[in-house]
Short mmCIF file of C-alpha atoms and ligand atoms in Angstrom, two decimals:
data_model
loop_
_atom_site.label_atom_id
_atom_site.label_comp_id
_atom_site.label_asym_id
_atom_site.label_seq_id
_atom_site.Cartn_x
_atom_site.Cartn_y
_atom_site.Cartn_z
CA UNK A 1 0.00 0.00 0.00
CA UNK A 2 2.76 2.38 0.92
CA UNK A 3 4.47 1.70 -2.38
CA UNK A 4 1.24 2.22 -4.24
CA UNK A 5 0.74 5.66 -2.66
CA UNK A 6 4.32 6.59 -3.43
CA UNK A 7 3.87 5.64 -7.08
CA UNK A 8 0.68 7.64 -7.22
CA UNK A 9 2.34 10.73 -5.87
CA UNK A 10 4.87 10.65 -8.68
CA UNK A 11 2.57 9.99 -11.58
CA UNK A 12 -0.90 11.13 -10.71
CA UNK A 13 -0.85 13.85 -8.10
CA UNK A 14 -0.02 17.16 -9.75
CA UNK A 15 2.93 19.16 -8.45
CA UNK A 16 1.64 22.07 -6.41
CA UNK A 17 0.38 24.93 -8.58
CA UNK A 18 1.45 23.22 -11.79
CA UNK A 19 -2.10 23.04 -13.13
CA UNK A 20 -3.23 26.52 -12.20
CA UNK A 21 -4.22 27.74 -15.64
CA UNK A 22 -7.28 29.86 -16.43
CA UNK A 23 -8.54 27.28 -18.94
CA UNK A 24 -8.48 24.55 -16.28
CA UNK A 25 -9.87 26.62 -13.41
CA UNK A 26 -12.20 29.40 -14.60
CA UNK A 27 -15.73 28.24 -15.31
CA UNK A 28 -16.50 31.08 -17.72
CA UNK A 29 -13.37 30.32 -19.75
CA UNK A 30 -14.02 26.58 -19.74
CA UNK A 31 -17.58 27.10 -20.98
CA UNK A 32 -16.37 29.44 -23.71
CA UNK A 33 -13.56 27.12 -24.82
CA UNK A 34 -16.00 24.22 -25.14
CA UNK A 35 -17.71 26.12 -27.95
CA UNK A 36 -14.55 27.66 -29.48
CA UNK A 37 -11.73 26.63 -31.77
CA UNK A 38 -8.45 26.53 -29.85
CA UNK A 39 -4.93 25.21 -30.44
CA UNK A 40 -3.03 24.58 -27.20
CA UNK A 41 0.65 24.47 -28.03
CA UNK A 42 2.53 22.87 -25.13
CA UNK A 43 6.20 23.63 -24.85
CA UNK A 44 8.98 22.71 -22.48
CA UNK A 45 11.92 20.39 -21.98
CA UNK A 46 11.46 16.61 -21.90
CA UNK A 47 10.37 15.63 -18.38
CA UNK A 48 8.91 19.03 -17.53
CA UNK A 49 5.32 17.75 -17.27
CA UNK A 50 3.81 18.39 -20.72
CA UNK A 51 2.15 15.02 -21.09
CA UNK A 52 0.76 15.29 -17.57
CA UNK A 53 -0.69 18.69 -18.43
CA UNK A 54 -2.06 17.29 -21.71
CA UNK A 55 -3.85 14.56 -19.75
CA UNK A 56 -5.35 17.11 -17.35
CA UNK A 57 -6.63 19.12 -20.32
CA UNK A 58 -8.08 16.00 -21.94
CA UNK A 59 -9.81 15.11 -18.64
CA UNK A 60 -11.36 18.57 -18.43
CA UNK A 61 -12.51 18.86 -22.03
CA UNK A 62 -13.23 15.17 -22.71
CA UNK A 63 -14.62 14.50 -26.21
CA UNK A 64 -14.04 18.07 -27.31
CA UNK A 65 -10.25 17.64 -26.92
CA UNK A 66 -7.71 15.91 -29.16
CA UNK A 67 -4.10 15.44 -28.03
CA UNK A 68 -1.47 15.11 -30.74
CA UNK A 69 1.83 13.93 -29.34
CA UNK A 70 5.21 14.31 -31.06
CA UNK A 71 6.17 10.88 -29.67
CA UNK A 72 3.68 9.28 -32.05
CA UNK A 73 5.42 10.83 -35.04
CA UNK A 74 8.92 9.63 -34.19
CA UNK A 75 10.05 13.17 -33.39
CA UNK A 76 13.28 13.42 -31.43
CA UNK A 77 13.30 17.00 -30.17
CA UNK A 78 17.00 16.79 -29.36
CA UNK A 79 17.65 16.27 -33.08
CA UNK A 80 15.05 18.45 -34.83
CA UNK A 81 17.07 18.63 -38.05
CA UNK A 82 16.69 14.88 -38.59
CA UNK A 83 12.93 14.91 -38.01
CA UNK A 84 11.61 16.99 -40.93
CA UNK A 85 9.28 14.16 -42.00
CA UNK A 86 8.00 13.72 -38.45
CA UNK A 87 7.17 17.41 -38.09
CA UNK A 88 5.49 17.41 -41.50
CA UNK A 89 3.31 14.45 -40.50
CA UNK A 90 2.50 16.04 -37.14
CA UNK A 91 1.50 19.31 -38.81
CA UNK A 92 -0.67 17.43 -41.27
CA UNK A 93 -2.38 15.65 -38.39
CA UNK A 94 -3.01 19.01 -36.66
CA UNK A 95 -4.45 20.51 -39.86
CA UNK A 96 -6.62 17.42 -40.42
CA UNK A 97 -8.11 17.64 -36.91
CA UNK A 98 -8.69 21.38 -37.19
CA UNK A 99 -10.27 21.13 -40.63
CA UNK A 100 -12.43 18.19 -39.57
CA UNK A 101 -16.09 18.96 -38.84
CA UNK A 102 -16.66 22.08 -40.89
CA UNK A 103 -15.43 24.82 -38.59
CA UNK A 104 -17.08 23.24 -35.53
CA UNK A 105 -15.70 23.74 -32.01
CA UNK A 106 -12.45 21.91 -31.34
CA UNK A 107 -9.57 21.95 -28.87
CA UNK A 108 -6.36 20.50 -30.26
CA UNK A 109 -3.39 20.02 -27.92
CA UNK A 110 0.07 19.67 -29.46
CA UNK A 111 2.37 17.88 -27.02
CA UNK A 112 5.94 18.58 -28.11
CA UNK A 113 8.96 20.51 -26.79
CA UNK A 114 8.22 23.37 -29.25
CA UNK A 115 11.44 24.99 -28.14
CA UNK A 116 12.23 26.80 -31.40
CA UNK A 117 10.68 29.92 -32.85
CA UNK A 118 10.28 28.12 -36.14
CA UNK A 119 7.87 25.55 -34.63
CA UNK A 120 5.93 28.15 -32.64
CA UNK A 121 5.50 30.32 -35.73
CA UNK A 122 4.47 27.32 -37.86
CA UNK A 123 1.82 26.16 -35.37
CA UNK A 124 0.60 29.75 -35.03
CA UNK A 125 0.22 29.91 -38.82
CA UNK A 126 -1.79 26.70 -38.88
CA UNK A 127 -4.05 28.09 -36.15
CA UNK A 128 -4.58 31.29 -38.14
CA UNK A 129 -5.32 29.43 -41.38
CA UNK A 130 -7.78 27.12 -39.65
CA UNK A 131 -9.46 29.87 -37.58
CA UNK A 132 -8.27 28.73 -34.17
CA UNK A 133 -6.90 30.86 -31.35
CA UNK A 134 -3.43 29.59 -30.39
CA UNK A 135 -2.21 29.43 -26.77
CA UNK A 136 1.43 28.70 -25.91
CA UNK A 137 1.95 26.99 -22.57
CA UNK A 138 4.83 25.69 -20.53
CA UNK A 139 4.03 23.41 -17.54
CA UNK A 140 4.39 25.35 -14.31
CA UNK A 141 6.34 22.58 -12.52
CA UNK A 142 9.15 23.81 -10.29
CA UNK A 143 11.72 21.58 -12.00
CA UNK A 144 10.85 22.57 -15.57
CA UNK A 145 14.26 24.15 -16.19
CA UNK A 146 16.28 22.06 -13.73
CA UNK A 147 18.45 19.96 -16.02
CA UNK A 148 19.68 17.50 -13.37
CA UNK A 149 16.13 16.71 -12.26
CA UNK A 150 14.79 16.60 -15.81
CA UNK A 151 17.29 13.92 -16.84
CA UNK A 152 15.81 11.76 -14.06
CA UNK A 153 12.19 12.52 -14.98
CA UNK A 154 12.32 12.14 -18.74
CA UNK A 155 11.70 8.68 -20.08
CA UNK A 156 13.80 9.35 -23.17
CA UNK A 157 17.15 8.56 -21.58
CA UNK A 158 18.54 11.96 -22.51
CA UNK A 159 21.74 13.36 -21.10
CA UNK A 160 22.09 16.76 -19.51
CA UNK A 161 23.96 18.06 -22.56
CA UNK A 162 20.97 17.23 -24.81
CA UNK A 163 18.65 19.14 -22.51
CA UNK A 164 21.07 22.05 -22.18
CA UNK A 165 21.12 22.38 -25.98
CA UNK A 166 17.31 22.75 -25.99
CA UNK A 167 17.10 25.00 -22.95
CA UNK A 168 18.92 27.88 -24.70
CA UNK A 169 16.47 28.21 -27.63
CA UNK A 170 13.48 27.52 -25.34
CA UNK A 171 14.39 30.45 -23.11
CA UNK A 172 15.18 32.66 -26.08
CA UNK A 173 11.57 32.45 -27.23
CA UNK A 174 9.83 32.31 -23.88
CA UNK A 175 8.61 35.87 -24.49
CA UNK A 176 6.34 36.22 -27.56
CA UNK A 177 6.16 38.86 -30.29
CA UNK A 178 3.14 40.34 -28.54
CA UNK A 179 0.32 39.67 -26.07
CA UNK A 180 -3.28 40.63 -26.72
CA UNK A 181 -6.93 39.66 -26.89
CA UNK A 182 -7.69 37.53 -29.94
CA UNK A 183 -11.22 37.55 -31.32
CA UNK A 184 -12.94 34.18 -31.35
CA UNK A 185 -13.82 32.60 -34.66
CA UNK A 186 -17.56 32.99 -34.07
CA UNK A 187 -17.46 36.81 -34.15
CA UNK A 188 -14.70 37.52 -36.65
CA UNK A 189 -16.99 37.61 -39.64
CA UNK A 190 -19.48 39.81 -37.86
CA UNK A 191 -16.79 42.43 -37.18
CA UNK A 192 -15.43 42.20 -40.70
CA UNK A 193 -18.92 42.67 -42.16
CA UNK A 194 -19.83 45.56 -39.85
CA UNK A 195 -16.61 47.40 -40.63
CA UNK A 196 -17.04 46.79 -44.37
CA UNK A 197 -20.56 48.20 -44.13
CA UNK A 198 -19.20 51.24 -42.35
CA UNK A 199 -16.56 51.80 -45.06
CA UNK A 200 -19.14 51.35 -47.80
CA UNK A 201 -21.48 53.86 -46.19
CA UNK A 202 -18.66 56.30 -45.49
CA UNK A 203 -17.28 56.47 -49.02
CA UNK A 204 -20.70 57.18 -50.50
CA UNK A 205 -21.45 60.10 -48.13
CA UNK A 206 -21.38 63.55 -49.70
CA UNK A 207 -19.50 64.91 -46.70
CA UNK A 208 -16.82 62.27 -47.22
CA UNK A 209 -16.44 63.10 -50.90
CA UNK A 210 -16.23 66.78 -50.03
CA UNK A 211 -13.24 66.16 -47.77
CA UNK A 212 -11.41 63.82 -50.20
CA UNK A 213 -8.31 64.99 -52.00
CA UNK A 214 -10.09 64.72 -55.32
CA UNK A 215 -13.80 65.19 -54.75
CA UNK A 216 -14.63 64.15 -58.33
CA UNK A 217 -12.99 60.75 -57.97
CA UNK A 218 -14.81 57.69 -56.62
CA UNK A 219 -13.09 56.25 -53.57
CA UNK A 220 -13.31 52.59 -52.69
CA UNK A 221 -12.24 52.31 -49.07
CA UNK A 222 -12.63 48.52 -49.03
CA UNK A 223 -9.94 48.30 -51.69
CA UNK A 224 -7.84 51.05 -50.16
CA UNK A 225 -7.32 49.23 -46.83
CA UNK A 226 -5.51 45.89 -46.89
CA UNK A 227 -6.91 43.43 -44.31
CA UNK A 228 -4.94 43.29 -41.08
CA UNK A 229 -4.57 39.52 -40.54
CA UNK A 230 -5.49 38.03 -37.16
CA UNK A 231 -8.10 40.25 -35.51
CA UNK A 232 -6.79 41.20 -32.10
CA UNK A 233 -6.26 43.98 -29.60
CA UNK A 234 -2.56 44.20 -28.68
CA UNK A 235 -1.87 44.72 -24.98
CA UNK A 236 1.93 44.56 -25.00
CA UNK A 237 4.25 44.45 -27.98
CA UNK A 238 7.21 42.45 -26.60
CA UNK A 239 9.38 41.73 -29.64
CA UNK A 240 10.56 38.45 -28.01
CA UNK A 241 11.77 40.33 -24.94
CA UNK A 242 13.59 43.09 -26.80
CA UNK A 243 10.91 45.76 -26.21
CA UNK A 244 11.19 47.87 -23.09
CA UNK A 245 9.30 46.34 -20.15
CA UNK A 246 8.58 43.10 -22.05
CA UNK A 247 10.07 40.76 -19.43
CA UNK A 248 8.29 42.53 -16.57
CA UNK A 249 5.01 42.30 -18.47
CA UNK A 250 5.42 38.59 -19.25
CA UNK A 251 6.20 37.90 -15.58
CA UNK A 252 3.35 40.01 -14.21
CA UNK A 253 1.03 37.85 -12.07
CA UNK A 254 -2.13 39.27 -13.68
CA UNK A 255 -0.77 38.36 -17.12
CA UNK A 256 0.18 34.83 -16.05
CA UNK A 257 -3.15 34.28 -14.30
CA UNK A 258 -5.27 35.59 -17.17
CA UNK A 259 -3.38 33.85 -19.95
CA UNK A 260 -5.87 31.75 -21.93
CA UNK A 261 -8.91 33.34 -20.28
CA UNK A 262 -11.88 34.52 -22.30
CA UNK A 263 -13.67 37.81 -21.75
CA UNK A 264 -15.87 40.18 -23.77
CA UNK A 265 -14.29 43.13 -25.53
CA UNK A 266 -16.55 46.13 -25.96
CA UNK A 267 -16.11 47.94 -29.29
CA UNK A 268 -17.23 51.52 -28.87
CA UNK A 269 -16.25 53.19 -32.16
CA UNK A 270 -14.93 52.68 -35.68
CA UNK A 271 -12.39 55.08 -37.14
CA UNK A 272 -10.74 55.75 -40.48
CA UNK A 273 -7.70 57.85 -41.35
CA UNK A 274 -5.66 58.07 -44.58
CA UNK A 275 -3.35 55.46 -43.04
CA UNK A 276 -5.44 53.03 -41.03
CA UNK A 277 -8.88 51.77 -40.16
CA UNK A 278 -9.73 50.33 -36.75
CA UNK A 279 -12.18 49.74 -33.94
CA UNK A 280 -11.81 51.41 -30.57
CA UNK A 281 -11.94 49.00 -27.61
CA UNK A 282 -13.35 50.14 -24.30
CA UNK A 283 -11.62 48.19 -21.53
CA UNK A 284 -13.20 47.05 -18.26
CA UNK A 285 -11.41 47.54 -14.91
CA UNK A 286 -10.40 43.88 -15.04
CA UNK A 287 -9.03 44.18 -18.56
CA UNK A 288 -7.09 47.30 -17.56
CA UNK A 289 -5.09 45.05 -15.19
CA UNK A 290 -3.50 43.62 -18.33
CA UNK A 291 -2.89 47.02 -19.90
CA UNK A 292 0.72 48.20 -19.58
CA UNK A 293 1.12 51.55 -17.82
CA UNK A 294 3.21 52.86 -20.73
CA UNK A 295 0.96 51.58 -23.56
CA UNK A 296 -0.13 55.05 -24.56
CA UNK A 297 3.52 56.03 -24.99
CA UNK A 298 4.82 52.79 -26.51
CA UNK A 299 5.16 53.77 -30.14
CA UNK A 300 6.62 56.81 -31.77
CA UNK A 301 5.57 59.41 -32.57
CA UNK A 302 2.82 59.75 -29.97
CA UNK A 303 0.72 62.90 -30.28
CA UNK A 304 1.67 65.23 -27.46
CA UNK A 305 -1.92 65.89 -26.43
CA UNK A 306 -2.38 62.14 -25.88
CA UNK A 307 -0.24 62.23 -22.74
CA UNK A 308 -3.23 63.32 -20.67
CA UNK A 309 -5.65 60.70 -22.02
CA UNK A 310 -6.74 57.99 -19.56
CA UNK A 311 -5.04 54.59 -19.43
CA UNK A 312 -6.47 52.23 -22.05
CA UNK A 313 -7.28 54.99 -24.55
CA UNK A 314 -5.13 53.36 -27.15
CA UNK A 315 -6.89 49.97 -26.99
CA UNK A 316 -8.04 49.07 -30.50
CA UNK A 317 -8.34 46.41 -33.16
CA UNK A 318 -6.56 47.16 -36.42
CA UNK A 319 -8.98 46.36 -39.23
CA UNK A 320 -6.92 47.48 -42.20
CA UNK A 321 -3.91 49.52 -43.27
CA UNK A 322 -3.22 51.52 -46.43
CA UNK A 323 -0.50 50.17 -48.70
CA UNK A 324 2.91 50.39 -46.99
CA UNK A 325 1.53 51.37 -43.55
CA UNK A 326 2.38 49.25 -40.48
CA UNK A 327 -0.43 48.24 -38.11
CA UNK A 328 1.28 49.98 -35.19
CA UNK A 329 0.07 53.23 -36.79
CA UNK A 330 -3.57 52.45 -35.90
CA UNK A 331 -3.08 53.10 -32.19
CA UNK A 332 -1.28 56.37 -32.89
CA UNK A 333 -4.10 57.49 -35.20
CA UNK A 334 -6.68 56.64 -32.53
CA UNK A 335 -4.80 58.63 -29.86
CA UNK A 336 -4.62 61.60 -32.19
CA UNK A 337 -8.38 61.51 -32.78
CA UNK A 338 -9.14 61.07 -29.06
CA UNK A 339 -6.91 64.00 -28.14
CA UNK A 340 -8.87 66.11 -30.63
CA UNK A 341 -12.13 64.78 -29.22
CA UNK A 342 -11.00 65.88 -25.73
CA UNK A 343 -10.50 69.42 -26.94
CA UNK A 344 -13.76 69.29 -28.89
CA UNK A 345 -12.21 69.86 -32.27
CA UNK A 346 -14.45 67.55 -34.28
CA UNK A 347 -17.28 68.50 -36.58
CA UNK A 348 -20.40 66.34 -36.14
CA UNK A 349 -21.29 65.31 -39.69
CA UNK A 350 -24.16 62.89 -39.51
CA UNK A 351 -26.30 60.78 -37.23
CA UNK A 352 -26.12 57.35 -38.80
CA UNK A 353 -27.98 54.18 -37.91
CA UNK A 354 -24.94 52.82 -36.03
CA UNK A 355 -24.09 56.08 -34.28
CA UNK A 356 -22.76 59.59 -34.76
CA UNK A 357 -20.09 60.33 -37.32
CA UNK A 358 -17.53 63.06 -36.59
CA UNK A 359 -14.84 64.53 -38.84
CA UNK A 360 -11.52 65.55 -37.27
CA UNK A 361 -9.80 67.05 -40.31
CA UNK A 362 -6.99 65.63 -42.48
CA UNK A 363 -9.06 62.62 -43.48
CA UNK A 364 -9.79 61.45 -39.92
CA UNK A 365 -13.30 60.07 -39.22
CA UNK A 366 -14.78 58.51 -36.12
CA UNK A 367 -18.11 56.74 -35.77
CA UNK A 368 -19.13 56.57 -32.11
CA UNK A 369 -21.38 53.54 -31.78
CA UNK A 370 -24.80 54.05 -30.21
CA UNK A 371 -24.68 50.49 -28.87
CA UNK A 372 -21.22 49.05 -28.20
CA UNK A 373 -20.54 45.75 -29.96
CA UNK A 374 -19.56 42.95 -27.58
CA UNK A 375 -17.13 40.34 -28.87
CA UNK A 376 -15.63 37.41 -26.95
CA UNK A 377 -11.84 37.29 -27.10
CA UNK A 378 -9.08 35.13 -25.66
CA UNK A 379 -6.07 36.65 -23.89
CA UNK A 380 -3.08 35.04 -25.59
CA UNK A 381 0.14 35.70 -27.47
CA UNK A 382 1.74 35.18 -30.84
CA UNK A 383 5.04 34.27 -32.47
CA UNK A 384 6.02 35.32 -35.98
CA UNK A 385 8.55 33.94 -38.42
CA UNK A 386 12.13 35.05 -37.92
CA UNK A 387 12.81 38.00 -40.19
CA UNK A 388 15.86 37.47 -42.38
CA UNK A 389 18.71 39.77 -41.35
CA UNK A 390 18.95 42.63 -43.88
CA UNK A 391 22.07 42.20 -46.01
CA UNK A 392 24.48 45.06 -46.53
CA UNK A 393 23.74 45.16 -50.26
CA UNK A 394 20.02 45.45 -49.65
CA UNK A 395 19.55 47.74 -46.66
CA UNK A 396 16.08 47.69 -45.14
CA UNK A 397 14.00 50.18 -47.05
CA UNK A 398 11.22 51.86 -45.12
CA UNK A 399 8.22 52.27 -47.36
CA UNK A 400 6.70 55.69 -47.19
CA UNK A 401 3.03 55.61 -46.32
CA UNK A 402 0.96 56.50 -49.35
CA UNK A 403 -2.01 58.66 -48.49
CA UNK A 404 -3.19 59.30 -51.97
CA UNK A 405 -6.92 58.96 -51.60
CA UNK A 406 -8.16 60.74 -48.50
P1 2AM B 501 -1.69 46.97 -33.71
O1 2AM B 501 -1.84 46.49 -32.33
O2 2AM B 501 -2.05 48.38 -33.88
O3 2AM B 501 -2.42 46.15 -34.72
C1 2AM B 501 2.44 43.03 -34.67
O4 2AM B 501 3.16 43.99 -35.32
C2 2AM B 501 1.35 43.63 -33.80
O5 2AM B 501 1.89 44.40 -32.73
C3 2AM B 501 0.42 44.54 -34.53
O6 2AM B 501 -0.84 44.18 -34.14
C4 2AM B 501 0.82 45.94 -34.14
O7 2AM B 501 -0.13 46.94 -34.09
C5 2AM B 501 1.47 45.74 -32.80
N1 2AM B 501 2.67 46.58 -32.67
C6 2AM B 501 3.75 46.61 -33.46
N2 2AM B 501 4.68 47.45 -32.98
C7 2AM B 501 4.18 47.98 -31.85
C8 2AM B 501 4.65 48.92 -30.91
N3 2AM B 501 5.84 49.50 -31.02
N4 2AM B 501 3.83 49.23 -29.90
C9 2AM B 501 2.62 48.67 -29.78
N5 2AM B 501 2.13 47.77 -30.64
C10 2AM B 501 2.89 47.43 -31.67
#
């Protein structure tokens, strides 16, 4: 009996705190995830507790959950270069499970070390293509980075040197490109359609034509703005730890505790400028806990008048950018409009069905919604592909934003 209990404590009883994740503990999040499309990307060194975590997730989500384990595809994470076929087969299995069932709810867990940026970016791409929100998780076991202990725990018979070689890259990408709230699949189309309708209505308004550069020329705003990719509201741009305050943000208890949780974002306005098109997000007190204190000053150049705007003013979803404009511009454009709104510079143009439309000069329009639009979103993070280093021959050219139309 004593032996039996001892065995249990190793294999079955979770290490203290190691399973404290929002998606295992919060009822609201669990209910939402049961009707969502989610890719849980587990990462961590062999022996760190990934498979244990995978089992706990499978127990919680039962039939809704599918675990895909790298072990079943002959992947040897200590030798990733010799496992190209294994990774290809694993990715195909992930795609097949995500594509199965005609965009119905699904929770796919990928149990692998996922210690390189390349794998994280690839799985993130699959999630985007298949309309899933991706979450990147490392087991919270105390020994997860303790090489001596891990060699004892892993069943792969790996030496410390093997683990050490993986630990470097794993730590290098422990901080993502950015954190934010990612809109769930079920509401994405609704937001895209509503914003398209807004653009369509805007470019046919006489007042809009009057303020265009060439009032004789037809403007097609839907063509003018290129879609922004994954619909999300950035909280902290981390640049894999290189951005100021990134490490502190990633280690913040509120961020750790809320990671993977689902809450409603309230969209309170749509706006258009010659550079960008976006939706303003009105944050709740709870959501403001995840908002960095310096978010309003994070990107350059920030309009001076924006310094006095309340925390969270910059919260937005980029819906589209003009050719050659980076999405980071959307938040700056919003701050500029809000600063003008504060000093009552706008000209009320029209009461529309959705709300009141105000013009702020220089092609800047804001539609304040009569009824805010509520959209469920998951607090998560994202990894991008490694950008190739610019060569000396071909120095990085910054494209100048074209603002030809408005
Ligand atoms: P966005 O939040 O306005 O869309 C990847 O580039 C994402 O991070 C984009 O969503 C982008 O803008 C946001 N981003 C890029 N650089 C940023 C910065 N310096 N500060 C804040 N957000 C940034």
